[in-house]
């Protein structure tokens, strides 16, 4: 049994917390449900064609299975801290587990696409509270000197789940049925429900907050409405924008206007509330604002590059979904090994220097991709892209989360975790959308540039066409057939090369964003590594 950790009251002296179990057991318990929730953001991607076929729908319509989950998830994430105070953290967490588990089963038995999308909305709403509340529980369970290691354990869940999601999803759909993607959540949810109900308790300061609010609770329906409208519109735009050709779609155009208008109204409304549903005043804290920007870019990098390599090897190397997902596994395994090391480093080195090193190594890994990506890469090369990137990613999650709590009062911990998780998820959505959009748009740009060099006016072009036509003629084609085949092959080569260049552009852009984050570490307050979340200089 570990020694009882201390809870630090910003208004008084530290008081020992009553712990019935080892805090590492609690960490494992709360990470379990969080892992399944994060896994569900990516595991269904490869199963969309199977879902569409099984429910007599188009793949485009089936993509709402992904969008609906992300929209509901985004709405609940930022208000999870407020809901924890309103209902009690343990009670709210258990409710989220129940909703997530039951809706997962309902998704599995859904008889139609419409019902599946409805159940995915409910599942996303239930899952939205699991990540931030798990993180808040960790913060209150561990003493400051162990919090970095605890966040490292949680970070393995957050970073590993989206990386292995497509692999697991592909294996399940190839060997069983797509419905088992949802059924597998049920036993995990039941186990999590039983363990959390027995092992986790609300901290004393939160219990006092709940007692003070009893009988004086007012629900900010207007604030919640503006938030839901804003985040819902943003998530649909990011998820469906490229698919629907952006502003050529009336829906995307309308939601693109709805998002900023609703966001401005939400900000104005919340800043005038004495007890806002989401405390935007936290962004006045420069330390928190800088950490928020960094976690956004971290999410963009993590999810964007999780899409990047598998999509490339499927398009140009002929990999199936399962094998494409396997290219991410070596990097994911390396993260499992590095995260505990980073958890220990946080106790010895200031978080801001670890963050700077993480973004620098990430940028170098991405620039390495730009200089080595071509049509001849093998499985090893594709896997090593993720391995090198994982070194930088491992130095980001734990230090950024540690830095985000510096100087924040204990009772604001739920608000911090909810906001940080929201920004990481939105960053992920932006990253995925950016990768897909840039590949499509930059491919057209490079195609135009390359086509300008493929003309009869250039000697190199005439030499290539002459040689290729002659070779095809000697293989038995007639001169007209050889000429047509030559033109087709050169055109196909131009298209393929343009595609590769568009992928390189994506890696360059994400690498530059990582470099931009490095000077921002100077905005972060100096933290004392052994007491990172309760003190700062």
XYZ file of C-alpha atoms in Angstrom:
537
model
C 0.000 0.000 0.000
C 1.451 3.337 -1.028
C 1.748 6.150 1.467
C -1.249 8.436 1.528
C -0.648 11.373 -0.820
C -1.455 14.930 0.171
C -4.060 17.140 -1.395
C -2.923 20.745 -1.607
C -5.561 23.273 -0.610
C -4.725 26.688 -2.112
C -6.507 28.336 0.840
C -4.948 26.355 3.635
C -2.404 23.754 4.628
C -1.987 20.374 2.977
C -4.269 17.703 4.366
C -3.766 13.980 3.926
C -6.266 12.278 1.615
C -7.832 9.001 2.599
C -6.771 6.387 0.072
C -8.023 2.831 0.284
C -5.970 1.516 -2.609
C -2.669 2.023 -4.324
C -2.935 5.077 -6.620
C -1.434 3.077 -9.487
C -4.412 0.750 -9.354
C -6.718 3.757 -9.716
C -4.583 5.008 -12.623
C -4.975 1.673 -14.406
C -8.722 1.632 -13.755
C -9.484 5.108 -15.105
C -7.161 4.598 -18.077
C -9.113 1.518 -19.124
C -12.317 3.314 -20.127
C -10.370 6.279 -21.535
C -8.476 3.886 -23.800
C -11.693 2.454 -25.244
C -13.119 5.930 -25.759
C -10.058 7.228 -27.625
C -9.876 3.977 -29.593
C -13.419 4.561 -30.831
C -12.367 7.802 -32.527
C -10.325 5.847 -35.094
C -11.270 2.165 -34.985
C -14.415 2.562 -37.104
C -12.647 4.344 -39.987
C -11.629 1.229 -41.902
C -15.002 -0.438 -41.314
C -17.099 2.224 -43.100
C -17.428 0.273 -46.388
C -18.573 -2.805 -44.440
C -21.091 -0.753 -42.460
C -22.410 0.842 -45.640
C -22.820 -2.553 -47.302
C -24.430 -4.170 -44.274
C -26.920 -1.329 -43.765
C -27.705 -0.692 -47.458
C -26.193 2.806 -47.476
C -23.477 4.676 -49.364
C -19.993 5.105 -47.925
C -20.523 8.894 -47.895
C -23.637 8.481 -45.747
C -21.862 5.980 -43.522
C -19.132 8.554 -42.797
C -21.654 10.289 -40.522
C -20.956 7.404 -38.129
C -17.587 9.067 -37.504
C -18.773 12.674 -37.619
C -21.702 12.188 -35.230
C -19.442 10.628 -32.592
C -16.864 13.416 -32.815
C -19.512 16.160 -32.643
C -21.118 14.769 -29.479
C -17.684 14.127 -27.994
C -16.551 17.705 -28.628
C -19.647 19.190 -26.977
C -19.267 17.257 -23.705
C -15.479 17.549 -23.336
C -15.248 21.222 -22.285
C -18.160 21.084 -19.837
C -17.073 17.865 -18.105
C -15.443 19.825 -15.267
C -18.652 21.770 -14.669
C -20.729 18.573 -14.802
C -18.355 16.932 -12.317
C -19.053 19.706 -9.813
C -22.768 19.669 -10.593
C -23.322 15.926 -10.104
C -20.154 14.784 -8.350
C -17.118 13.537 -10.232
C -17.513 9.847 -9.417
C -21.233 9.884 -10.161
C -20.673 11.704 -13.458
C -17.851 9.344 -14.440
C -19.951 6.265 -13.705
C -22.831 7.754 -15.717
C -20.459 8.298 -18.655
C -19.236 4.695 -18.464
C -22.816 3.384 -18.393
C -23.903 5.564 -21.329
C -20.805 4.650 -23.339
C -21.189 0.918 -22.669
C -24.934 0.678 -23.327
C -24.734 2.802 -26.467
C -21.829 0.657 -27.726
C -24.063 -2.398 -27.492
C -26.874 -0.522 -29.231
C -24.470 0.478 -32.026
C -23.658 -3.185 -32.488
C -27.315 -4.206 -32.909
C -28.366 -1.108 -34.899
C -30.774 -2.231 -37.673
C -30.286 0.828 -39.897
C -27.782 3.577 -40.573
C -30.032 6.214 -39.003
C -30.236 4.256 -35.748
C -26.480 3.630 -35.791
C -25.784 7.355 -36.138
C -28.208 8.119 -33.293
C -26.518 5.594 -31.012
C -23.091 6.968 -32.002
C -24.213 10.442 -30.883
C -25.162 8.975 -27.497
C -21.898 7.034 -27.370
C -19.888 10.169 -28.149
C -21.715 12.112 -25.436
C -20.984 9.401 -22.888
C -17.385 9.059 -23.975
C -16.787 12.815 -23.924
C -16.510 12.896 -20.144
C -14.156 9.942 -19.789
C -10.897 11.562 -20.906
C -10.972 14.804 -18.873
C -12.425 13.195 -15.750
C -9.805 10.412 -15.895
C -7.105 13.072 -16.048
C -8.672 15.050 -13.189
C -8.854 11.893 -11.074
C -5.148 11.272 -11.697
C -4.298 14.795 -10.642
C -6.110 14.398 -7.317
C -4.911 10.818 -6.725
C -1.153 11.302 -6.988
C 1.162 13.588 -5.036
C 2.944 16.193 -7.186
C 6.233 14.295 -7.304
C 4.522 11.269 -8.914
C 2.124 13.100 -11.193
C 4.483 13.163 -14.177
C 4.754 9.371 -14.135
C 0.970 9.072 -13.764
C 0.402 11.365 -16.745
C 2.911 9.256 -18.674
C 0.801 6.164 -18.075
C -2.306 8.035 -19.182
C -0.386 9.455 -22.144
C 0.351 5.942 -23.396
C -3.403 5.437 -23.634
C -4.044 8.714 -25.461
C -1.217 8.313 -27.975
C -1.399 4.551 -28.476
C -5.151 4.195 -29.038
C -5.501 6.245 -32.261
C -2.342 4.632 -33.658
C -3.548 1.055 -33.274
C -7.241 1.777 -33.891
C -7.149 1.242 -37.672
C -5.153 -1.985 -37.250
C -7.597 -3.426 -34.734
C -10.562 -2.247 -36.791
C -9.169 -3.813 -39.946
C -8.452 -7.114 -38.221
C -11.923 -7.313 -36.675
C -13.753 -6.500 -39.909
C -11.602 -8.942 -41.926
C -11.978 -11.846 -39.496
C -15.341 -11.273 -37.820
C -17.960 -8.576 -38.454
C -17.955 -4.792 -38.121
C -20.483 -4.976 -35.272
C -17.798 -6.477 -33.011
C -15.995 -3.112 -33.129
C -18.752 -1.911 -30.798
C -19.434 -5.141 -28.905
C -15.836 -5.253 -27.641
C -16.529 -2.130 -25.552
C -19.212 -3.869 -23.502
C -17.092 -6.185 -21.276
C -14.485 -3.444 -20.819
C -17.203 -0.982 -19.834
C -18.727 -3.398 -17.324
C -15.317 -4.088 -15.774
C -14.562 -0.365 -15.596
C -17.947 0.315 -13.977
C -17.369 -2.270 -11.254
C -13.813 -1.153 -10.497
C -14.510 2.587 -10.473
C -17.537 2.167 -8.211
C -15.404 0.337 -5.649
C -12.051 2.112 -5.894
C -12.557 5.780 -6.805
C -13.823 8.463 -4.421
C -14.362 12.197 -4.841
C -11.659 14.373 -3.197
C -12.558 16.403 -0.115
C -12.419 19.812 -1.847
C -14.848 18.635 -4.553
C -17.230 17.233 -1.955
C -17.234 20.639 -0.249
C -17.962 22.370 -3.556
C -20.918 20.064 -4.185
C -22.301 20.747 -0.687
C -22.092 24.500 -1.234
C -23.888 24.207 -4.559
C -26.664 22.011 -3.188
C -29.909 23.905 -3.545
C -28.230 26.743 -5.448
C -27.629 25.066 -8.784
C -28.524 26.986 -11.927
C -27.935 25.397 -15.322
C -26.603 27.705 -17.997
C -28.766 26.460 -20.851
C -27.897 29.390 -23.116
C -24.149 28.899 -22.661
C -24.430 25.159 -23.284
C -26.536 25.842 -26.377
C -24.024 28.274 -27.884
C -21.177 25.881 -27.087
C -22.939 22.893 -28.641
C -23.844 24.882 -31.750
C -20.325 26.249 -32.166
C -18.390 23.023 -31.609
C -20.925 20.919 -33.490
C -20.685 23.178 -36.534
C -16.878 23.209 -36.384
C -16.622 19.433 -36.132
C -18.950 18.827 -39.089
C -17.030 21.355 -41.208
C -13.694 19.721 -40.391
C -14.938 16.177 -40.874
C -17.061 16.667 -44.007
C -15.518 19.755 -45.620
C -13.103 18.103 -48.040
C -15.551 15.312 -48.844
C -18.268 17.843 -49.804
C -15.872 20.237 -51.609
C -15.965 22.839 -48.865
C -17.883 26.031 -49.679
C -19.483 24.526 -52.768
C -21.660 22.626 -50.289
C -24.546 24.718 -48.853
C -24.308 22.763 -45.580
C -20.577 23.398 -45.139
C -20.938 27.059 -46.126
C -23.763 27.566 -43.623
C -21.932 25.825 -40.796
C -18.733 27.745 -41.587
C -20.631 30.936 -40.765
C -22.503 29.379 -37.840
C -19.327 28.317 -36.035
C -17.650 31.744 -35.556
C -20.937 33.521 -34.837
C -21.929 30.973 -32.178
C -18.389 31.014 -30.755
C -18.379 34.810 -30.356
C -21.801 34.731 -28.712
C -20.628 31.951 -26.401
C -17.525 33.909 -25.359
C -19.506 37.093 -24.704
C -22.160 35.221 -22.745
C -19.725 33.201 -20.620
C -17.585 36.202 -19.709
C -20.658 37.869 -18.209
C -21.648 34.855 -16.074
C -20.623 34.596 -12.435
C -20.578 30.790 -12.697
C -19.869 29.953 -16.359
C -20.250 26.476 -17.770
C -16.719 26.864 -19.180
C -14.302 29.223 -17.434
C -12.767 31.188 -20.317
C -10.984 33.465 -17.849
C -8.358 30.736 -17.503
C -6.933 31.917 -20.822
C -5.840 35.129 -19.084
C -3.208 32.931 -17.477
C -0.421 33.103 -20.075
C 0.936 29.780 -18.931
C -2.367 28.009 -19.561
C -2.909 29.826 -22.886
C 0.525 28.761 -24.138
C -0.028 25.163 -23.016
C -3.427 25.198 -24.767
C -1.810 26.269 -28.056
C 0.828 23.569 -27.694
C -1.644 20.761 -26.991
C -3.618 21.859 -30.060
C -0.540 21.483 -32.276
C 0.303 18.198 -30.527
C -3.150 16.852 -31.456
C -2.767 18.128 -35.019
C 0.603 16.400 -35.351
C -0.495 13.156 -33.690
C -3.726 12.595 -35.618
C -2.548 14.168 -38.875
C 0.487 11.899 -39.131
C -1.558 8.895 -37.984
C -3.556 9.385 -41.192
C -0.551 10.365 -43.338
C 1.521 7.173 -43.578
C -1.275 4.549 -43.681
C -3.090 6.539 -46.361
C 0.091 6.833 -48.421
C 1.032 3.147 -48.325
C -2.528 2.102 -49.166
C -2.676 4.469 -52.134
C 0.779 3.818 -53.637
C 2.228 0.667 -52.070
C -0.866 -1.539 -52.392
C -1.178 -2.234 -48.639
C -4.513 -3.297 -47.189
C -5.938 -1.540 -44.132
C -4.495 -4.011 -41.635
C -0.973 -3.943 -43.084
C -1.111 -0.143 -43.389
C -2.034 0.057 -39.722
C 0.899 -2.189 -38.862
C 3.290 0.529 -40.067
C 2.239 2.467 -36.960
C 2.923 -0.337 -34.488
C 6.732 0.020 -34.030
C 6.287 3.703 -33.216
C 3.422 2.909 -30.841
C 5.556 0.306 -29.035
C 8.393 2.807 -28.745
C 6.000 5.291 -27.147
C 5.079 2.687 -24.529
C 8.762 2.389 -23.659
C 9.518 6.126 -23.700
C 6.495 7.487 -21.829
C 7.569 6.185 -18.378
C 11.051 7.600 -19.004
C 9.552 11.018 -19.770
C 7.427 10.712 -16.625
C 10.648 10.493 -14.639
C 12.316 13.280 -16.603
C 9.472 15.647 -15.690
C 10.585 15.284 -12.073
C 14.142 16.335 -12.937
C 13.872 18.811 -15.832
C 11.608 21.833 -16.284
C 8.602 20.987 -18.439
C 9.244 23.816 -20.900
C 12.663 22.467 -21.923
C 11.236 18.995 -22.511
C 8.485 20.568 -24.645
C 11.048 22.489 -26.690
C 13.039 19.305 -27.277
C 9.869 17.427 -28.212
C 8.786 19.936 -30.853
C 12.337 20.175 -32.241
C 12.662 16.388 -32.584
C 9.176 16.202 -34.113
C 10.107 18.839 -36.704
C 13.340 17.013 -37.573
C 11.429 13.737 -37.975
C 8.908 15.414 -40.293
C 11.638 17.068 -42.364
C 13.260 13.630 -42.638
C 10.019 12.425 -44.242
C 10.165 15.242 -46.805
C 13.642 14.219 -47.957
C 13.028 10.453 -48.111
C 9.428 9.977 -49.267
C 9.153 8.371 -52.711
C 7.408 5.536 -54.537
C 10.096 2.983 -53.650
C 9.820 3.051 -49.847
C 9.383 -0.325 -48.171
C 7.573 -1.383 -44.983
C 10.649 -0.706 -42.849
C 11.017 2.854 -44.142
C 7.314 3.616 -43.668
C 7.466 2.243 -40.122
C 10.566 4.264 -39.269
C 8.751 7.489 -40.147
C 6.492 6.829 -37.164
C 9.364 5.621 -34.972
C 11.333 8.862 -35.362
C 8.190 10.917 -34.839
C 7.379 8.981 -31.658
C 10.590 10.188 -30.021
C 9.358 13.783 -30.270
C 5.749 12.954 -29.394
C 6.837 11.182 -26.216
C 8.391 14.425 -24.947
C 5.239 16.483 -25.497
C 2.129 14.992 -23.920
C 3.260 14.704 -20.298
C 5.195 18.018 -20.064
C 2.415 20.004 -21.773
C -0.211 18.565 -19.435
C 2.058 19.215 -16.467
C 2.651 22.815 -17.569
C -1.078 23.439 -18.089
C -1.778 22.975 -14.364
C 0.996 25.291 -13.127
C -0.485 28.147 -11.123
C -4.052 26.857 -11.528
C -6.134 26.519 -8.322
C -6.980 22.979 -7.306
C -10.721 23.454 -7.807
C -10.113 24.431 -11.462
C -8.472 21.084 -12.247
C -11.591 19.702 -13.933
C -11.911 22.791 -16.126
C -8.251 22.519 -17.132
C -8.454 18.845 -18.073
C -11.702 19.348 -20.015
C -10.347 22.287 -22.007
C -6.969 20.677 -22.688
C -8.586 17.452 -23.913
C -11.008 19.426 -26.084
C -8.211 21.394 -27.745
C -6.189 18.227 -28.346
C -9.191 16.572 -30.006
C -10.012 19.637 -32.105
C -6.342 19.820 -33.086
C -6.641 16.193 -34.181
C -9.705 16.963 -36.294
C -7.938 19.948 -37.855
C -4.895 17.765 -38.537
C -6.906 15.067 -40.315
C -8.887 17.620 -42.310
C -5.723 19.548 -43.190
C -3.920 16.418 -44.413
C -6.805 15.352 -46.636
C -7.431 18.854 -47.998
C -3.797 19.679 -48.653
C -3.211 16.387 -50.432
C -6.168 17.070 -52.744
C -5.420 20.750 -53.397
C -1.629 20.589 -53.591
C -1.867 17.557 -55.878
C -3.715 19.741 -58.379
C -1.128 22.510 -57.968
C 1.818 20.179 -58.565
C 0.027 18.544 -61.463
C -0.289 21.934 -63.167
C 3.398 22.718 -62.531
C 4.632 19.339 -63.778
C 2.346 19.382 -66.804
C 3.969 22.614 -67.954
C 7.223 20.664 -68.391
C 5.612 17.754 -70.255
C 5.457 19.269 -73.749
C 6.876 18.494 -77.164
C 8.947 21.660 -76.855
C 11.246 19.951 -74.353
C 13.930 17.603 -75.609
C 13.746 15.419 -72.509
C 10.055 14.801 -73.121
C 10.663 13.910 -76.776
C 13.424 11.498 -75.796
C 11.227 9.734 -73.240
C 8.190 9.439 -75.516
C 10.330 8.227 -78.417
C 12.047 5.567 -76.334
C 8.868 4.385 -74.640
C 6.879 4.266 -77.910
C 9.665 2.288 -79.563
C 9.757 -0.190 -76.708
C 5.985 -0.688 -76.817
C 6.109 -1.084 -80.630
C 8.693 -3.851 -80.309
C 6.428 -5.538 -77.719
C 3.755 -5.961 -80.395
C 1.644 -2.790 -80.286
C 0.790 -0.870 -83.405
C 2.235 2.678 -83.736
C -1.130 4.329 -82.790
C -1.524 1.962 -79.840
C 2.058 2.590 -78.725
C 1.567 6.361 -78.949
C -1.681 6.228 -76.940
C -0.127 3.952 -74.319
C 2.891 6.241 -74.025
C 0.694 9.295 -73.441
C -1.346 7.439 -70.816
C 1.740 6.239 -68.932
C 3.344 9.677 -68.871
C 0.090 11.259 -67.700
C -0.260 8.643 -64.955
C 3.339 9.289 -63.897
C 2.660 13.032 -63.645
C -0.412 12.400 -61.472
C 1.479 10.036 -59.174
C 4.465 12.360 -58.786
C 2.133 15.265 -58.028
C 0.471 13.166 -55.317
C 3.817 12.359 -53.708
C 4.794 16.045 -53.734
C 1.491 16.930 -52.025
C 2.295 14.485 -49.200
C 5.720 16.088 -48.863
C 4.063 19.514 -48.567
C 1.924 18.220 -45.696
C 4.982 16.977 -43.794
C 6.718 20.334 -44.358
C 3.757 22.299 -43.014
C 3.335 20.218 -39.854
C 7.089 20.381 -39.283
C 7.029 24.180 -39.531
C 4.119 24.350 -37.067
C 6.220 22.338 -34.614
C 9.106 24.800 -35.012
C 6.758 27.743 -34.404
C 5.839 26.238 -31.029
C 9.427 26.225 -29.763
C 9.713 29.980 -28.989
C 6.383 29.717 -27.157
C 8.067 27.738 -24.370
C 9.584 31.029 -23.183
C 6.064 32.139 -22.261
C 5.692 29.184 -19.897
C 6.442 29.781 -16.237
C 9.387 28.035 -14.683
C 8.070 25.104 -12.710
C 9.727 23.186 -9.919
C 10.003 19.675 -11.406
C 9.302 17.837 -8.137
C 6.167 19.883 -7.485
C 5.167 20.833 -11.002
C 1.474 21.377 -10.515
C 1.416 23.322 -7.309
C 4.213 25.811 -7.643
C 5.832 28.050 -10.185
C 8.398 30.807 -10.326
